PDB file of C-alpha atoms in Angstrom:
ATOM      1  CA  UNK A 825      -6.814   5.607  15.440  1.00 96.00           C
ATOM      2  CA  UNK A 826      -5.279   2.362  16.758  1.00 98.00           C
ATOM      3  CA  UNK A 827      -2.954   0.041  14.330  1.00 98.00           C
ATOM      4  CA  UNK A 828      -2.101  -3.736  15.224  1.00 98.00           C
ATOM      5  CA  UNK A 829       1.384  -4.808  15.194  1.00 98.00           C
ATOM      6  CA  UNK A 830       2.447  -8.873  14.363  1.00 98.00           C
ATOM      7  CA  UNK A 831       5.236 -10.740  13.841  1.00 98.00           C
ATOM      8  CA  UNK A 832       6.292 -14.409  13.401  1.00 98.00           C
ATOM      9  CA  UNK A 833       2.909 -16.467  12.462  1.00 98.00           C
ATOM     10  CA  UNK A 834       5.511 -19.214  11.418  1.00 97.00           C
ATOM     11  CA  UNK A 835       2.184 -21.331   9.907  1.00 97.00           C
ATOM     12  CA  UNK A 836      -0.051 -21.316  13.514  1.00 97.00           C
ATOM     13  CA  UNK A 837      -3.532 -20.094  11.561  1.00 98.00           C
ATOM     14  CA  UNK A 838      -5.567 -20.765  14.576  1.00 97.00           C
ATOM     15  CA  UNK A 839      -3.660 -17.705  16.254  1.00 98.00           C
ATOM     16  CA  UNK A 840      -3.149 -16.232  13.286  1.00 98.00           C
ATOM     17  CA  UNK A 841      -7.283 -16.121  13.056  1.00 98.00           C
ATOM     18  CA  UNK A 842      -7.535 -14.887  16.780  1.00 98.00           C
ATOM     19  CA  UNK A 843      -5.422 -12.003  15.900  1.00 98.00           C
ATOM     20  CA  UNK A 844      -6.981 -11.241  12.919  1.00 98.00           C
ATOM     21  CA  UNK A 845     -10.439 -11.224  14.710  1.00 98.00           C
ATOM     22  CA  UNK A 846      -9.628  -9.048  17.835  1.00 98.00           C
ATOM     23  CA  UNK A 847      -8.422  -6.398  14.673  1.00 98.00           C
ATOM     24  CA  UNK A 848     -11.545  -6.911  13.530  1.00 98.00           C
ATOM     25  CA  UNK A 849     -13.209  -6.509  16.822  1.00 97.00           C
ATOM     26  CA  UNK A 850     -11.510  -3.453  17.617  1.00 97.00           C
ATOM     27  CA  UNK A 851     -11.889  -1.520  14.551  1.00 96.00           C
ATOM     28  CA  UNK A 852      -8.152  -1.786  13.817  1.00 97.00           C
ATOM     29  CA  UNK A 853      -8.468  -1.084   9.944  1.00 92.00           C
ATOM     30  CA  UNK A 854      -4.233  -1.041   9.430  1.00 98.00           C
ATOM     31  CA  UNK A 855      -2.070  -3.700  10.489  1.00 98.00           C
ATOM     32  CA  UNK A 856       1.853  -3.990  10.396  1.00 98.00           C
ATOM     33  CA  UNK A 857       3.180  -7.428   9.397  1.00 98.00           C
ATOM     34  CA  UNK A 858       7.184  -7.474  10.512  1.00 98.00           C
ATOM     35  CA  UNK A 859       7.863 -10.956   8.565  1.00 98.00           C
ATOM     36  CA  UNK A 860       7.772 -14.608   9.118  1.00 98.00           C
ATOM     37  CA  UNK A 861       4.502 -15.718   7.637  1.00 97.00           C
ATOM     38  CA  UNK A 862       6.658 -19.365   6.571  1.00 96.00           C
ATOM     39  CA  UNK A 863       4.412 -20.348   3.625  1.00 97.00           C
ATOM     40  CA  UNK A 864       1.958 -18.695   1.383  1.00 98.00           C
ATOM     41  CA  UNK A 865      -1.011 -20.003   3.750  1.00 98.00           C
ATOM     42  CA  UNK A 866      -0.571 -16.976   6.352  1.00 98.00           C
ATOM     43  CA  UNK A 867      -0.631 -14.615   3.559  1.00 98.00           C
ATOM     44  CA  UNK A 868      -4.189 -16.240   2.108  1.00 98.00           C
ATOM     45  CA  UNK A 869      -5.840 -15.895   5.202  1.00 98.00           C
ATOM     46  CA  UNK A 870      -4.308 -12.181   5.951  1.00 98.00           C
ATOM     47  CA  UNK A 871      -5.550 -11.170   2.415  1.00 98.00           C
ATOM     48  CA  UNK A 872      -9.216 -13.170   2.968  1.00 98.00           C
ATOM     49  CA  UNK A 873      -9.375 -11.177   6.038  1.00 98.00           C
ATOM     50  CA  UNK A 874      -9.680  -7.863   4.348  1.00 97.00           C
ATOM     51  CA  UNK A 875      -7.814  -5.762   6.795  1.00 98.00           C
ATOM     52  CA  UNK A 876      -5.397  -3.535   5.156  1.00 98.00           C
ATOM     53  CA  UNK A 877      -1.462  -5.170   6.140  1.00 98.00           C
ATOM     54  CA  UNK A 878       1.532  -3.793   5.453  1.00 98.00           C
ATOM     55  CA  UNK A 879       4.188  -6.411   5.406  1.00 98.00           C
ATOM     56  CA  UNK A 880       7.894  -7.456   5.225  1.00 98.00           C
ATOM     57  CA  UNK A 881       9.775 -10.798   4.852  1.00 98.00           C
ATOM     58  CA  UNK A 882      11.623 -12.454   7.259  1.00 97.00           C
ATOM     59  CA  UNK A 883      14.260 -15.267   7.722  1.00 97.00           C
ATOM     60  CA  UNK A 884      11.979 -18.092   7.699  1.00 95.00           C
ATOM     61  CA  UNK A 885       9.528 -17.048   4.457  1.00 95.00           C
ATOM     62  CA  UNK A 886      10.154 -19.888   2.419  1.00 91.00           C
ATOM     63  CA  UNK A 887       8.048 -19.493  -0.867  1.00 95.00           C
ATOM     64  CA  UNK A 888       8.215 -15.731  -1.284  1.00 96.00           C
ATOM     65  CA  UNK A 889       7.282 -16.313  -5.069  1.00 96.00           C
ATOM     66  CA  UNK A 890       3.780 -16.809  -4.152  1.00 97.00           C
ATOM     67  CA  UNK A 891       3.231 -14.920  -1.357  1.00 97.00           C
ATOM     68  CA  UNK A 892       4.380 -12.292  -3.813  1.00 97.00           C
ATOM     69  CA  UNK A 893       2.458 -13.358  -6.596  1.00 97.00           C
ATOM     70  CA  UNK A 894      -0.830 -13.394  -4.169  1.00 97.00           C
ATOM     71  CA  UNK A 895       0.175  -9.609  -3.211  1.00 96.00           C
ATOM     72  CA  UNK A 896       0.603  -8.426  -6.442  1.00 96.00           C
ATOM     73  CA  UNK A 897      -2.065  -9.927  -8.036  1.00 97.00           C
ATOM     74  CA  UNK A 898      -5.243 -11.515  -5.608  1.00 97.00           C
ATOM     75  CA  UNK A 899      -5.337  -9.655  -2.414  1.00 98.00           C
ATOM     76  CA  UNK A 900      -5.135  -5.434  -2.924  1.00 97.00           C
ATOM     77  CA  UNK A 901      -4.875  -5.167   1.257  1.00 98.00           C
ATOM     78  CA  UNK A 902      -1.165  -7.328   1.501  1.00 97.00           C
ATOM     79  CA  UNK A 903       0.819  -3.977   0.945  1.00 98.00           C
ATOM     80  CA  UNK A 904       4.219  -6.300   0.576  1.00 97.00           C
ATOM     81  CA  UNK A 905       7.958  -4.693   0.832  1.00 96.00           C
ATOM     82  CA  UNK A 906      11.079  -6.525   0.618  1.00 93.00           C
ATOM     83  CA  UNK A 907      12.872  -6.575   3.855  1.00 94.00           C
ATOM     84  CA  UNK A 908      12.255  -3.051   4.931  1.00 96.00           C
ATOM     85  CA  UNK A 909       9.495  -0.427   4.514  1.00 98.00           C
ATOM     86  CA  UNK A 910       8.471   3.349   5.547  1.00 98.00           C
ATOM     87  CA  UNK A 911       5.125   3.932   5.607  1.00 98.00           C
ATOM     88  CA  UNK A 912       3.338   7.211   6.655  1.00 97.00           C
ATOM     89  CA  UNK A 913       0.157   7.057   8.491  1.00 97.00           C
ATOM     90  CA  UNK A 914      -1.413   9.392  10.071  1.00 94.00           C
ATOM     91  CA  UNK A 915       1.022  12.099  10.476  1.00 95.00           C
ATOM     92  CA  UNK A 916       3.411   9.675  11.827  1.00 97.00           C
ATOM     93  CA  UNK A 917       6.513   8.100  10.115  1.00 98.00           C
ATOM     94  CA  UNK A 918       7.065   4.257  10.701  1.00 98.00           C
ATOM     95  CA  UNK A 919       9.961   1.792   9.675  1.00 98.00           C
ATOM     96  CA  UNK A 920       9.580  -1.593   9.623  1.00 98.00           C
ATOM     97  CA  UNK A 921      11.753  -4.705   9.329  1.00 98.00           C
ATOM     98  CA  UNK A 922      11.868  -8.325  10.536  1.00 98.00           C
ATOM     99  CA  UNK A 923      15.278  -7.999  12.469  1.00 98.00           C
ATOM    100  CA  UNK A 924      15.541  -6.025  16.160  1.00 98.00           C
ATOM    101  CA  UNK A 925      19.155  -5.359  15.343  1.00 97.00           C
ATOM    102  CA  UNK A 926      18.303  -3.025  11.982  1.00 98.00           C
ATOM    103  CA  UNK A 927      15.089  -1.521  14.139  1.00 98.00           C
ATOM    104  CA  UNK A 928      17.366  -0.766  16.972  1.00 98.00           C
ATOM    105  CA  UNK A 929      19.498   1.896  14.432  1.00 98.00           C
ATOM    106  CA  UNK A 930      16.806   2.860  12.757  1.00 98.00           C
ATOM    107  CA  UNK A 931      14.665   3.838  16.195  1.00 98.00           C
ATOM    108  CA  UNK A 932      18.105   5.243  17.770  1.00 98.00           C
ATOM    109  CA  UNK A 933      18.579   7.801  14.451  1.00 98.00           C
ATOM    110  CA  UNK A 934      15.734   9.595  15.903  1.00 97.00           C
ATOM    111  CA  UNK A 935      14.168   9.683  12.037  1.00 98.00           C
ATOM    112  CA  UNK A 936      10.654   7.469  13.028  1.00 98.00           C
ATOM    113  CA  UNK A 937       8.225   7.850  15.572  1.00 98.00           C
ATOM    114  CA  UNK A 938       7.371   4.219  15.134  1.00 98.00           C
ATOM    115  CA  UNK A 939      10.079   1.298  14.431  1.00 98.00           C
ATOM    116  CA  UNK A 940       8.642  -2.077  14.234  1.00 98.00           C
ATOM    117  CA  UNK A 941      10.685  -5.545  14.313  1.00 98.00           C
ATOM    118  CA  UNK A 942      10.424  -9.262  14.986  1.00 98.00           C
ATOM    119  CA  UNK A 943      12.415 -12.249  14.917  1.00 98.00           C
ATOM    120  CA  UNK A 944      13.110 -13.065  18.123  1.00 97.00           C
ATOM    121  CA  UNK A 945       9.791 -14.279  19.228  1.00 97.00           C
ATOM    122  CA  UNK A 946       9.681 -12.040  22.393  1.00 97.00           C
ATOM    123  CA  UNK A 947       7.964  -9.067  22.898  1.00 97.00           C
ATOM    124  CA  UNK A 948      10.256  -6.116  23.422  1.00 97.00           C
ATOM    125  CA  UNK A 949       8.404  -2.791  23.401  1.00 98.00           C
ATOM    126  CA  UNK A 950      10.610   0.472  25.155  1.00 97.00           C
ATOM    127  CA  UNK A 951      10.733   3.808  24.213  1.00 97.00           C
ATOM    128  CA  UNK A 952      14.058   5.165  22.727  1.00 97.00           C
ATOM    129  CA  UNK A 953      13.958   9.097  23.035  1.00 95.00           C
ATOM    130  CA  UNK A 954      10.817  10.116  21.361  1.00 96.00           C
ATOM    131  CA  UNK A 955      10.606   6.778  18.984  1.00 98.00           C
ATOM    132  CA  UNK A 956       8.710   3.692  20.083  1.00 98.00           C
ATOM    133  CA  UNK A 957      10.757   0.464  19.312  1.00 98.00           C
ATOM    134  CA  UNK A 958       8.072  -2.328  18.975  1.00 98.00           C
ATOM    135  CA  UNK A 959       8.640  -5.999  18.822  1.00 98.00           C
ATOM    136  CA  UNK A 960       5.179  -7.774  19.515  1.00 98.00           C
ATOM    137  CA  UNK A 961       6.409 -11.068  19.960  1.00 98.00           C
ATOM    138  CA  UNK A 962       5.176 -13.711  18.286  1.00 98.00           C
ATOM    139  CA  UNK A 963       2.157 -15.005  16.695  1.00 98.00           C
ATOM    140  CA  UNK A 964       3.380 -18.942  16.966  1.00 97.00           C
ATOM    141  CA  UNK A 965       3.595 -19.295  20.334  1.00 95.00           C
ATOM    142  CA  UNK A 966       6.556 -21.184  19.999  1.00 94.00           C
ATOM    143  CA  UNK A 967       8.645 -19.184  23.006  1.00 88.00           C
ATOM    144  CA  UNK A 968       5.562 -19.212  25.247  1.00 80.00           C
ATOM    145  CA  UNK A 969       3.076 -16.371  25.244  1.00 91.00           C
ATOM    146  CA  UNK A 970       1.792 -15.507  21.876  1.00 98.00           C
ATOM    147  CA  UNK A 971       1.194 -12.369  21.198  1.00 98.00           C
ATOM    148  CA  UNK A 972       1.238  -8.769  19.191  1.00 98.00           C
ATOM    149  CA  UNK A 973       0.790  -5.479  19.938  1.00 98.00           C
ATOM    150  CA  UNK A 974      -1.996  -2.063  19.154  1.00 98.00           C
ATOM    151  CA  UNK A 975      -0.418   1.047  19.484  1.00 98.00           C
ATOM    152  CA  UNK A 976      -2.924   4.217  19.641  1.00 98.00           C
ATOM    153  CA  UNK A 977      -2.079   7.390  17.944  1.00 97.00           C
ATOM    154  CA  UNK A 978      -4.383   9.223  20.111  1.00 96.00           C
ATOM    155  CA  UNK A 979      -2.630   8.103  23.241  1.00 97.00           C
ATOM    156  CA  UNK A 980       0.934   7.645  22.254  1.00 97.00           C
ATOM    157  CA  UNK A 981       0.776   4.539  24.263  1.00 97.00           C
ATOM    158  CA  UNK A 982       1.303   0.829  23.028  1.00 98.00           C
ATOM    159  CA  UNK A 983      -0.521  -2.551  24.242  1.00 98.00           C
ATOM    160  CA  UNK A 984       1.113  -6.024  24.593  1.00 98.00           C
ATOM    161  CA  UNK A 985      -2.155  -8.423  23.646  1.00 98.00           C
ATOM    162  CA  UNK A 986      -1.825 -12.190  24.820  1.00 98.00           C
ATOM    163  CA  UNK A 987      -3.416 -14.129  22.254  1.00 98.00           C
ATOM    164  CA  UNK A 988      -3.722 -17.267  24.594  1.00 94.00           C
ATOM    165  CA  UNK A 989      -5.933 -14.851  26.325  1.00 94.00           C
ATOM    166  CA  UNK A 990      -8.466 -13.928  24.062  1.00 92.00           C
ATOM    167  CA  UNK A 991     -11.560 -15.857  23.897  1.00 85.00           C
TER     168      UNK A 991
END
């Protein structure tokens, strides 16, 4: 089992839709969301997507009203938190938040095999005793490379995918 990792779509659907479709590709049926979608629009096309997301705000998610509201209510695959989530998946504990400096503590307390961040827009991916610390980048592109991340279960390993190069 293989789960995609994204951060920091920041509005830029065209990547946004190349991510979503190597997922889809790939047979990644969970994805991990670490904030940032901006406006509801990200969260539409996430939900129309199908793929089961489990997702946290960030600093820059503007009109969390309706991105809630399209969680709750339209789209049963946006699994939304607040600004931090554990979720268990296959026999494997992961935290998730939108800020590196909160995943950081949480992947240095030894508690999560998986911590997941964003926020900075740079991929950041190290391995901090036996927890993986994961920061895929960023979606946007804004800080060059876009990107996100598919860590394998089977494998223990984790993947750094350039969006820019994906057909």
């Amino acid at each position: 089992m293989k789960i995609g990792i994204y951060s920091d779509i920041h509005d830029h659907i065209s990547n946004l839709e190349k991510t979503l479709q190597y997922f889809k590709n790939h047979n990644i049926e969970h994805t991990f969301f670490c904030g940032d979608f901006c406006s509801p629009i990200p969260a539409k096309v996430i939900g129309n997507s199908g793929i089961l997301t489990y997702c946290v705000f960030g600093n820059g998610d503007a009109d969390r009203f309706t991105i809630q509201h399209l969680a709750f209510n339209k789209y049963n695959n946006l699994k939304l938190n607040s600004e931090y989530a554990v979720i268990e998946l296959n026999s494997k504990k992961i935290a998730m938040t939108h800020y590196p400096f909160y995943a950081n503590a949480l992947a240095k307390s030894g508690d999560y095999d998986l911590v997941l961040c964003g926020h900075t827009h740079e991929s950041n991916i190290e391995l901090i005793n036996q927890t993986w610390l994961i920061n895929p980048g960023e979606v946007m592109g804004w800080k060059g490379d876009a990107s996100f991340a598919v860590y394998d279960f089977k494998t223990n390993a984790v993947n750094l995918v350039k969006i820019n190069d994906l057909p």
